[in-house]
PDB file of C-alpha atoms in Angstrom:
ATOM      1  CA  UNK J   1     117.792 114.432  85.935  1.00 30.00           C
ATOM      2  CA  UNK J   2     115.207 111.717  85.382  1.00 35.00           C
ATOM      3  CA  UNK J   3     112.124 110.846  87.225  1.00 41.00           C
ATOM      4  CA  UNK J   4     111.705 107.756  89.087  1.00 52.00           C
ATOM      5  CA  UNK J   5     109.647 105.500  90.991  1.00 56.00           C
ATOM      6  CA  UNK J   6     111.270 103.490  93.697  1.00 80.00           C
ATOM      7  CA  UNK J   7     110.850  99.998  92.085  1.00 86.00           C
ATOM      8  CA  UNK J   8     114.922  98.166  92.635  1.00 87.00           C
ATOM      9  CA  UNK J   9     114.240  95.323  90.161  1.00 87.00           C
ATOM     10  CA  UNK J  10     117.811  94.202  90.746  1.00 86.00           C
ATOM     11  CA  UNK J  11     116.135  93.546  94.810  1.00 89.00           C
ATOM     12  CA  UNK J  12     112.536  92.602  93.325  1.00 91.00           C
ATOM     13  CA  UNK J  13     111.301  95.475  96.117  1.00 91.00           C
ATOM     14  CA  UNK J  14     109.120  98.190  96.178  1.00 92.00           C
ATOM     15  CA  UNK J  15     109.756 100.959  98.380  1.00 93.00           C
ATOM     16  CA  UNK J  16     107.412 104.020  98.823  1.00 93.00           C
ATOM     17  CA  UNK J  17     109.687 107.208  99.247  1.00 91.00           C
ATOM     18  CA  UNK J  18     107.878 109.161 101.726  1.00 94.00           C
ATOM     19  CA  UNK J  19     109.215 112.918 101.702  1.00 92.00           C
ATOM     20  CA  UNK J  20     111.361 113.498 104.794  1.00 92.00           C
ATOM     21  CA  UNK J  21     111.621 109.621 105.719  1.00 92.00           C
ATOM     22  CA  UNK J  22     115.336 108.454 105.285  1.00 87.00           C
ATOM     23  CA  UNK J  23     114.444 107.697 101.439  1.00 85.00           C
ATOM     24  CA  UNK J  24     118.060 109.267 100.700  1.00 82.00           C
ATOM     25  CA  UNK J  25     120.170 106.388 102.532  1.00 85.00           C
ATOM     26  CA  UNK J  26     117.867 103.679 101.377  1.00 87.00           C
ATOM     27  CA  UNK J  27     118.407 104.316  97.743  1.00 81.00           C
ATOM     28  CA  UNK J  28     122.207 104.783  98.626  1.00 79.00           C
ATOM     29  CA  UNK J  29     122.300 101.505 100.192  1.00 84.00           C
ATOM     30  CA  UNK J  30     120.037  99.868  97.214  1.00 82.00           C
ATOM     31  CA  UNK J  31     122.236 101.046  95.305  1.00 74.00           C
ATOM     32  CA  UNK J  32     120.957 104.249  93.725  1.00 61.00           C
ATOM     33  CA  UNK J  33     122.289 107.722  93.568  1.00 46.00           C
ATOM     34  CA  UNK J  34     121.099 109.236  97.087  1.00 35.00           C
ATOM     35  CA  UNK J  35     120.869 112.700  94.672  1.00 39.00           C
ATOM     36  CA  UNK J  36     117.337 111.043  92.880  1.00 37.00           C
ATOM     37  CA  UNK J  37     114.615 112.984  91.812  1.00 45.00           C
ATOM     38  CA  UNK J  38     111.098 111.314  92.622  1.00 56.00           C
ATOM     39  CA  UNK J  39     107.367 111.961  91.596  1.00 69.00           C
ATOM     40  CA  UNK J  40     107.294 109.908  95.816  1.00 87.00           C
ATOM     41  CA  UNK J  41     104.554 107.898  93.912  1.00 90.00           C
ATOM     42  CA  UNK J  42     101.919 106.165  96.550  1.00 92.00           C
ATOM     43  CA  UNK J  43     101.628 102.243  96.005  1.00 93.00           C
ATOM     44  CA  UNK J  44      98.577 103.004  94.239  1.00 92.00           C
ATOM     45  CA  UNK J  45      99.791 105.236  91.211  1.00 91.00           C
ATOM     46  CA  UNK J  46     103.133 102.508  91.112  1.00 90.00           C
ATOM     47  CA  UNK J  47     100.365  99.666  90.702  1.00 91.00           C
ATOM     48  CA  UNK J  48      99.166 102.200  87.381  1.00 91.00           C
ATOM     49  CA  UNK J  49     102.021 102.103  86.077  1.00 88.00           C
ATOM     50  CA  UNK J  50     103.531  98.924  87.020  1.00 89.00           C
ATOM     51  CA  UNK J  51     101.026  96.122  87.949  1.00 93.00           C
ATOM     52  CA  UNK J  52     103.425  93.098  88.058  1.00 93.00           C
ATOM     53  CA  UNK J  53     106.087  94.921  90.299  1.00 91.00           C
ATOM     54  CA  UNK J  54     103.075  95.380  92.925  1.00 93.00           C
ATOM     55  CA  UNK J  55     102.208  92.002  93.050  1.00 94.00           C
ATOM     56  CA  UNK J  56     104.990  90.101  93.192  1.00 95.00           C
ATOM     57  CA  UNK J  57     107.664  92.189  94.990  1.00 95.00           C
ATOM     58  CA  UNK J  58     108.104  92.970  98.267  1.00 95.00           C
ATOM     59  CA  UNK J  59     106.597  96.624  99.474  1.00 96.00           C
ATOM     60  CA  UNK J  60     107.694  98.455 102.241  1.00 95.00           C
ATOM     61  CA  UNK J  61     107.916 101.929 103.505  1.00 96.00           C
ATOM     62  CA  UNK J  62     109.240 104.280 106.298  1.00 96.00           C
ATOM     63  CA  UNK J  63     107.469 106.156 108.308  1.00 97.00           C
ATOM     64  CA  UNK J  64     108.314 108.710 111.137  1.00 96.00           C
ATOM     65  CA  UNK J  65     106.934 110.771 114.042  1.00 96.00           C
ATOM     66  CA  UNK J  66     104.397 113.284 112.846  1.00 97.00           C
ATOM     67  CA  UNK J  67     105.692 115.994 114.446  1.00 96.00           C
ATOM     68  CA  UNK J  68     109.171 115.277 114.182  1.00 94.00           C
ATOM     69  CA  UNK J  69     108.608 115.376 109.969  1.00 95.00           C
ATOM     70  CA  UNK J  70     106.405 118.048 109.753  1.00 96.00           C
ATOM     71  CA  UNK J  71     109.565 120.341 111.024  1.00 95.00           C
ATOM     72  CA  UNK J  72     111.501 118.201 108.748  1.00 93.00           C
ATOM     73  CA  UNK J  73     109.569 119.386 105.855  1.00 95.00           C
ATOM     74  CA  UNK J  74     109.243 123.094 107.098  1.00 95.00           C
ATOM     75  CA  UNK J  75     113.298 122.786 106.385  1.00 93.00           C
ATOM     76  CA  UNK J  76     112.688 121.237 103.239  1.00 92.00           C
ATOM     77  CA  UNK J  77     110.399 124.126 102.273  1.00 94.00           C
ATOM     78  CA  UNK J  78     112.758 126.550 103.327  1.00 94.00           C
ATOM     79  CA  UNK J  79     115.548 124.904 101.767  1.00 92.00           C
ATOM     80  CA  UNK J  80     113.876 125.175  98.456  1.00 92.00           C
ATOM     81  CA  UNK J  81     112.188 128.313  98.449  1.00 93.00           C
ATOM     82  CA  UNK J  82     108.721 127.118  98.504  1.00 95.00           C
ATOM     83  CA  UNK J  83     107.983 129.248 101.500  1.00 95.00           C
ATOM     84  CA  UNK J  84     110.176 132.228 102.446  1.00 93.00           C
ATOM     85  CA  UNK J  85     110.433 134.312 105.614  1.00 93.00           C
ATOM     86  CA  UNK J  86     107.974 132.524 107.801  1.00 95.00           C
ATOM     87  CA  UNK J  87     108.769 130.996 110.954  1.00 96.00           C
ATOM     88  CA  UNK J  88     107.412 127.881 112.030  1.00 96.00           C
ATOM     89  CA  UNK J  89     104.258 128.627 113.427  1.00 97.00           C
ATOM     90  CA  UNK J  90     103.655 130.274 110.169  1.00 97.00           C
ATOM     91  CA  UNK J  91     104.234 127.807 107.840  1.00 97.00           C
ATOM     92  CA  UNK J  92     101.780 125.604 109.795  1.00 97.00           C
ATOM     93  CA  UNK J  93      99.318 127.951 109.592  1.00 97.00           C
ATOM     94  CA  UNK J  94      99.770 127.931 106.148  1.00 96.00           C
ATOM     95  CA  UNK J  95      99.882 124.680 106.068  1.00 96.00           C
ATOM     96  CA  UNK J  96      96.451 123.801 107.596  1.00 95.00           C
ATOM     97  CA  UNK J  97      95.297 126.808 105.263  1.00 94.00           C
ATOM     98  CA  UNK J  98      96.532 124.475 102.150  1.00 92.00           C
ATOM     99  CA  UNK J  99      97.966 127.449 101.064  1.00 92.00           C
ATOM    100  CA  UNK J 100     100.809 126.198  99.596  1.00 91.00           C
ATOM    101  CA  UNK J 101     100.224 124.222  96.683  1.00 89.00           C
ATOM    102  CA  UNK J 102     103.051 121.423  97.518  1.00 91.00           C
ATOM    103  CA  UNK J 103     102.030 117.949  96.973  1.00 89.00           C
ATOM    104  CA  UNK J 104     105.225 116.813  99.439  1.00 90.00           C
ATOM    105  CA  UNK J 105     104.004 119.032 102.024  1.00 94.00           C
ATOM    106  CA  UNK J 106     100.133 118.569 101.613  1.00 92.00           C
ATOM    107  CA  UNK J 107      99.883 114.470 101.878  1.00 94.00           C
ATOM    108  CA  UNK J 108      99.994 112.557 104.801  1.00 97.00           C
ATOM    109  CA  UNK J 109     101.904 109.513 105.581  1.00 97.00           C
ATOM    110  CA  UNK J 110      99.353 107.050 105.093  1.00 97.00           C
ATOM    111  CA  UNK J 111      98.086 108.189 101.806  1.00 96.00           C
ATOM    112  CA  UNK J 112     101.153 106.579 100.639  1.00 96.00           C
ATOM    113  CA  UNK J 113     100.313 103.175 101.268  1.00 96.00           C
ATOM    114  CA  UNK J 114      97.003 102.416 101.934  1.00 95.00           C
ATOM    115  CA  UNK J 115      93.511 102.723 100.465  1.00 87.00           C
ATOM    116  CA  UNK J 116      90.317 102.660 101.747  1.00 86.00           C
ATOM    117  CA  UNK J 117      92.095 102.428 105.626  1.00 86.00           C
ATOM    118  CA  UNK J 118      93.993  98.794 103.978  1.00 93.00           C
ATOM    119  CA  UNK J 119      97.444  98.922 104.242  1.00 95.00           C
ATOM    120  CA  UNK J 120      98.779  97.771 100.684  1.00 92.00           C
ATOM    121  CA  UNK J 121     102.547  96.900 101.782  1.00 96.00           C
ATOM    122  CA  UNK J 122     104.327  94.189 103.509  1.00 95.00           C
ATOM    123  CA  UNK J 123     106.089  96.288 105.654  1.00 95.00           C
ATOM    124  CA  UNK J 124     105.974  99.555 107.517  1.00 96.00           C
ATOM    125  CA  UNK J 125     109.148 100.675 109.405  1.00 95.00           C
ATOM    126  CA  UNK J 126     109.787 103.337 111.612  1.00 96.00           C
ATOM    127  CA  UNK J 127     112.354 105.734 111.359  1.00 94.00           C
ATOM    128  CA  UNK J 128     112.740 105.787 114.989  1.00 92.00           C
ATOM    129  CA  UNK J 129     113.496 101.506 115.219  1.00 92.00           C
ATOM    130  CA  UNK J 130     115.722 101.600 111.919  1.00 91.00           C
ATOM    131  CA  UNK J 131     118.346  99.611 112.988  1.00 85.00           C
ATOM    132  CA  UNK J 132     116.888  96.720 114.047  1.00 89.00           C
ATOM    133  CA  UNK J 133     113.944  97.308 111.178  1.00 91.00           C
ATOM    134  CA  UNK J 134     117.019  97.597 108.353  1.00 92.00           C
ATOM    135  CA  UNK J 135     118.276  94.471 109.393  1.00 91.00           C
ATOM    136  CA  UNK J 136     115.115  92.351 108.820  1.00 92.00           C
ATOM    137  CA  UNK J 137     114.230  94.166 105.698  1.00 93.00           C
ATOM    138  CA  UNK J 138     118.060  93.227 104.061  1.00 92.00           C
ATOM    139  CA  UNK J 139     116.983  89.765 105.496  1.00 93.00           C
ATOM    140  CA  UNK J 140     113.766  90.098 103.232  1.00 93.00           C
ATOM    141  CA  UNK J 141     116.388  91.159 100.117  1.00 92.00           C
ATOM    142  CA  UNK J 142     118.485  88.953 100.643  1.00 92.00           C
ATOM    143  CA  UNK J 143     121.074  91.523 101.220  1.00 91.00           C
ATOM    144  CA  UNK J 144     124.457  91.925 103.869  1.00 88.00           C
ATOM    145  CA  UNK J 145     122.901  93.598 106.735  1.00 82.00           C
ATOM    146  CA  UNK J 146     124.902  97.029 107.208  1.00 81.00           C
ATOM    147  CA  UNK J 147     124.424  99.541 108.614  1.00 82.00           C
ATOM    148  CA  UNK J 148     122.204 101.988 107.186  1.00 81.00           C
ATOM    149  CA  UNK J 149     124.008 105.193 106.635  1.00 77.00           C
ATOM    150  CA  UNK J 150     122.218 108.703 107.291  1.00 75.00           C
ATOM    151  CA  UNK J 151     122.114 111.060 104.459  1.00 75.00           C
ATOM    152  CA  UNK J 152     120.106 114.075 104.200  1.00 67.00           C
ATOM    153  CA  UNK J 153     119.845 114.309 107.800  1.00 67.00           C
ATOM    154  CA  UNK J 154     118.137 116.836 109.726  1.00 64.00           C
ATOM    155  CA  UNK J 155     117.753 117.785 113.276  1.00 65.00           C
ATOM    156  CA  UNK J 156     115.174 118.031 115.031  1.00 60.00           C
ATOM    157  CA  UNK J 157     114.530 120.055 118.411  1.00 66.00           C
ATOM    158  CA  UNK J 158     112.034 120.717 120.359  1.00 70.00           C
ATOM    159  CA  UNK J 159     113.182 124.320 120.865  1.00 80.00           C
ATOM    160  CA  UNK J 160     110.526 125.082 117.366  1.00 84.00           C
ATOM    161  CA  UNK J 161     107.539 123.765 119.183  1.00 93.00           C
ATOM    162  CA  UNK J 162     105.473 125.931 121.362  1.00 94.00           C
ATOM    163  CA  UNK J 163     101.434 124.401 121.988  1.00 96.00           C
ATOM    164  CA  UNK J 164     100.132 125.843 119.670  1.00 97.00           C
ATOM    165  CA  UNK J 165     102.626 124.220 116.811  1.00 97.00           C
ATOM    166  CA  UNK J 166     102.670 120.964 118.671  1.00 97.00           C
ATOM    167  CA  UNK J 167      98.428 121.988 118.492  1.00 97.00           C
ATOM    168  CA  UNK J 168      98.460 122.884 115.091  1.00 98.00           C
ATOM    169  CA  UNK J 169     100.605 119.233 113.770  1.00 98.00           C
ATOM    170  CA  UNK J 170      97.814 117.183 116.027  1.00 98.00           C
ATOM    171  CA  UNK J 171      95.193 118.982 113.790  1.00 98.00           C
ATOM    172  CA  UNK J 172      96.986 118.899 109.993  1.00 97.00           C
ATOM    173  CA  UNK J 173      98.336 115.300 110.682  1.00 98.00           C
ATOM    174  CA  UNK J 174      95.658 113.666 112.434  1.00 98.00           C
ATOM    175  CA  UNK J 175      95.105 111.090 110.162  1.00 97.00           C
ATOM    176  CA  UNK J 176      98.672 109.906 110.618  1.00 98.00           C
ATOM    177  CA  UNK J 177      98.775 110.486 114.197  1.00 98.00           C
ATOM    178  CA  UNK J 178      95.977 108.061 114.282  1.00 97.00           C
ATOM    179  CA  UNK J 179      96.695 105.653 112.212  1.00 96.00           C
ATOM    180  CA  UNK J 180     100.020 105.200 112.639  1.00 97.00           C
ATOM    181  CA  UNK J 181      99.761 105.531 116.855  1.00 97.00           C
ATOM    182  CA  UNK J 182     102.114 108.080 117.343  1.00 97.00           C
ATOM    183  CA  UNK J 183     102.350 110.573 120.485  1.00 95.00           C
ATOM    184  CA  UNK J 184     103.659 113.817 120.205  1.00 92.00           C
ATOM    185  CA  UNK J 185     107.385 113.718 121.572  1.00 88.00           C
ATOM    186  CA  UNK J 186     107.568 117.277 122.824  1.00 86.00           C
TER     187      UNK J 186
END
């Protein structure tokens, strides 16, 4: 399987693949296999590799609620074995530890997209308003607005949070939490 970077020349968009963030139906609806592998480059290693792309195509991402992804990506970790037998609590631990050596699971959010605190993208939608969001960015393609379908989905409940996890996601996503002005939903 071959390694890409989410540039959709056919669309003349750039969209940063954050881990855990719907990336799956947006690449179905663009029009790629929703089975991709990605290096979920940040804007800046894209602009390495691609310089043109960044300037002159539209960039956008998805984002989502802190705590809601970080169990997102404790299932993801699960899923494929990069942590084994630990329950939630644990894997947070570990976590804010950085003792898993997991570039998906280490960065934040926001180190996707911006540098120095600047927000390098023309667009930042979340996952929680993606309707309404979807339909303004197909607007921005060009595209039929449809409805975006959800692939890869996972569930979410608040019966995995106790204070100290809901604690422990405040402390390892802070920067996200801050930037992005999110409360926890639990």
């Amino acid at each position: 399987m071959s390694r890409r970077i989410m540039i959709f020349d056919k669309h003349k968009t750039i969209f940063i693949h954050i881990p855990r963030n719907a990336g799956c139906s947006v690449c179905h609806e663009l029009g790629e296999e929703s089975n991709h592998a990605s290096d979920f480059e940040t804007i800046a290693e894209i602009r390495e590799k691609n310089p043109k792309a960044v300037l002159s195509y539209y960039k956008w991402t998805i984002v989502r609620n802190p705590w809601d992804r970080e169990l997102s990506l404790y299932r993801y970790a699960l899923d494929n074995n990069i942590v084994k037998d630990v329950n939630f609590e644990e894997y947070l631990g570990k976590i804010k530890k950085q003792s898993i050596d997991n570039k998906i699971l280490e960065r934040n959010q926001v180190d996707y997209f911006t540098k120095n605190n600047y927000i390098e993208l023309d667009q930042i939608v979340r996952l929680e308003y993606i309707s309404g969001a979807w339909k303004k960015v197909c607007e921005q393609l060009n595209i039929e607005a449809t409805e975006l379908e959800h692939i890869n989905k996972s569930e979410n409940t608040k019966n995995h949070y106790n204070q100290k996890c809901i604690d422990l996601v405040a402390e390892i996503r802070k920067k996200d939490i801050e930037f992005l002005n999110y409360d926890c939903p639990y």
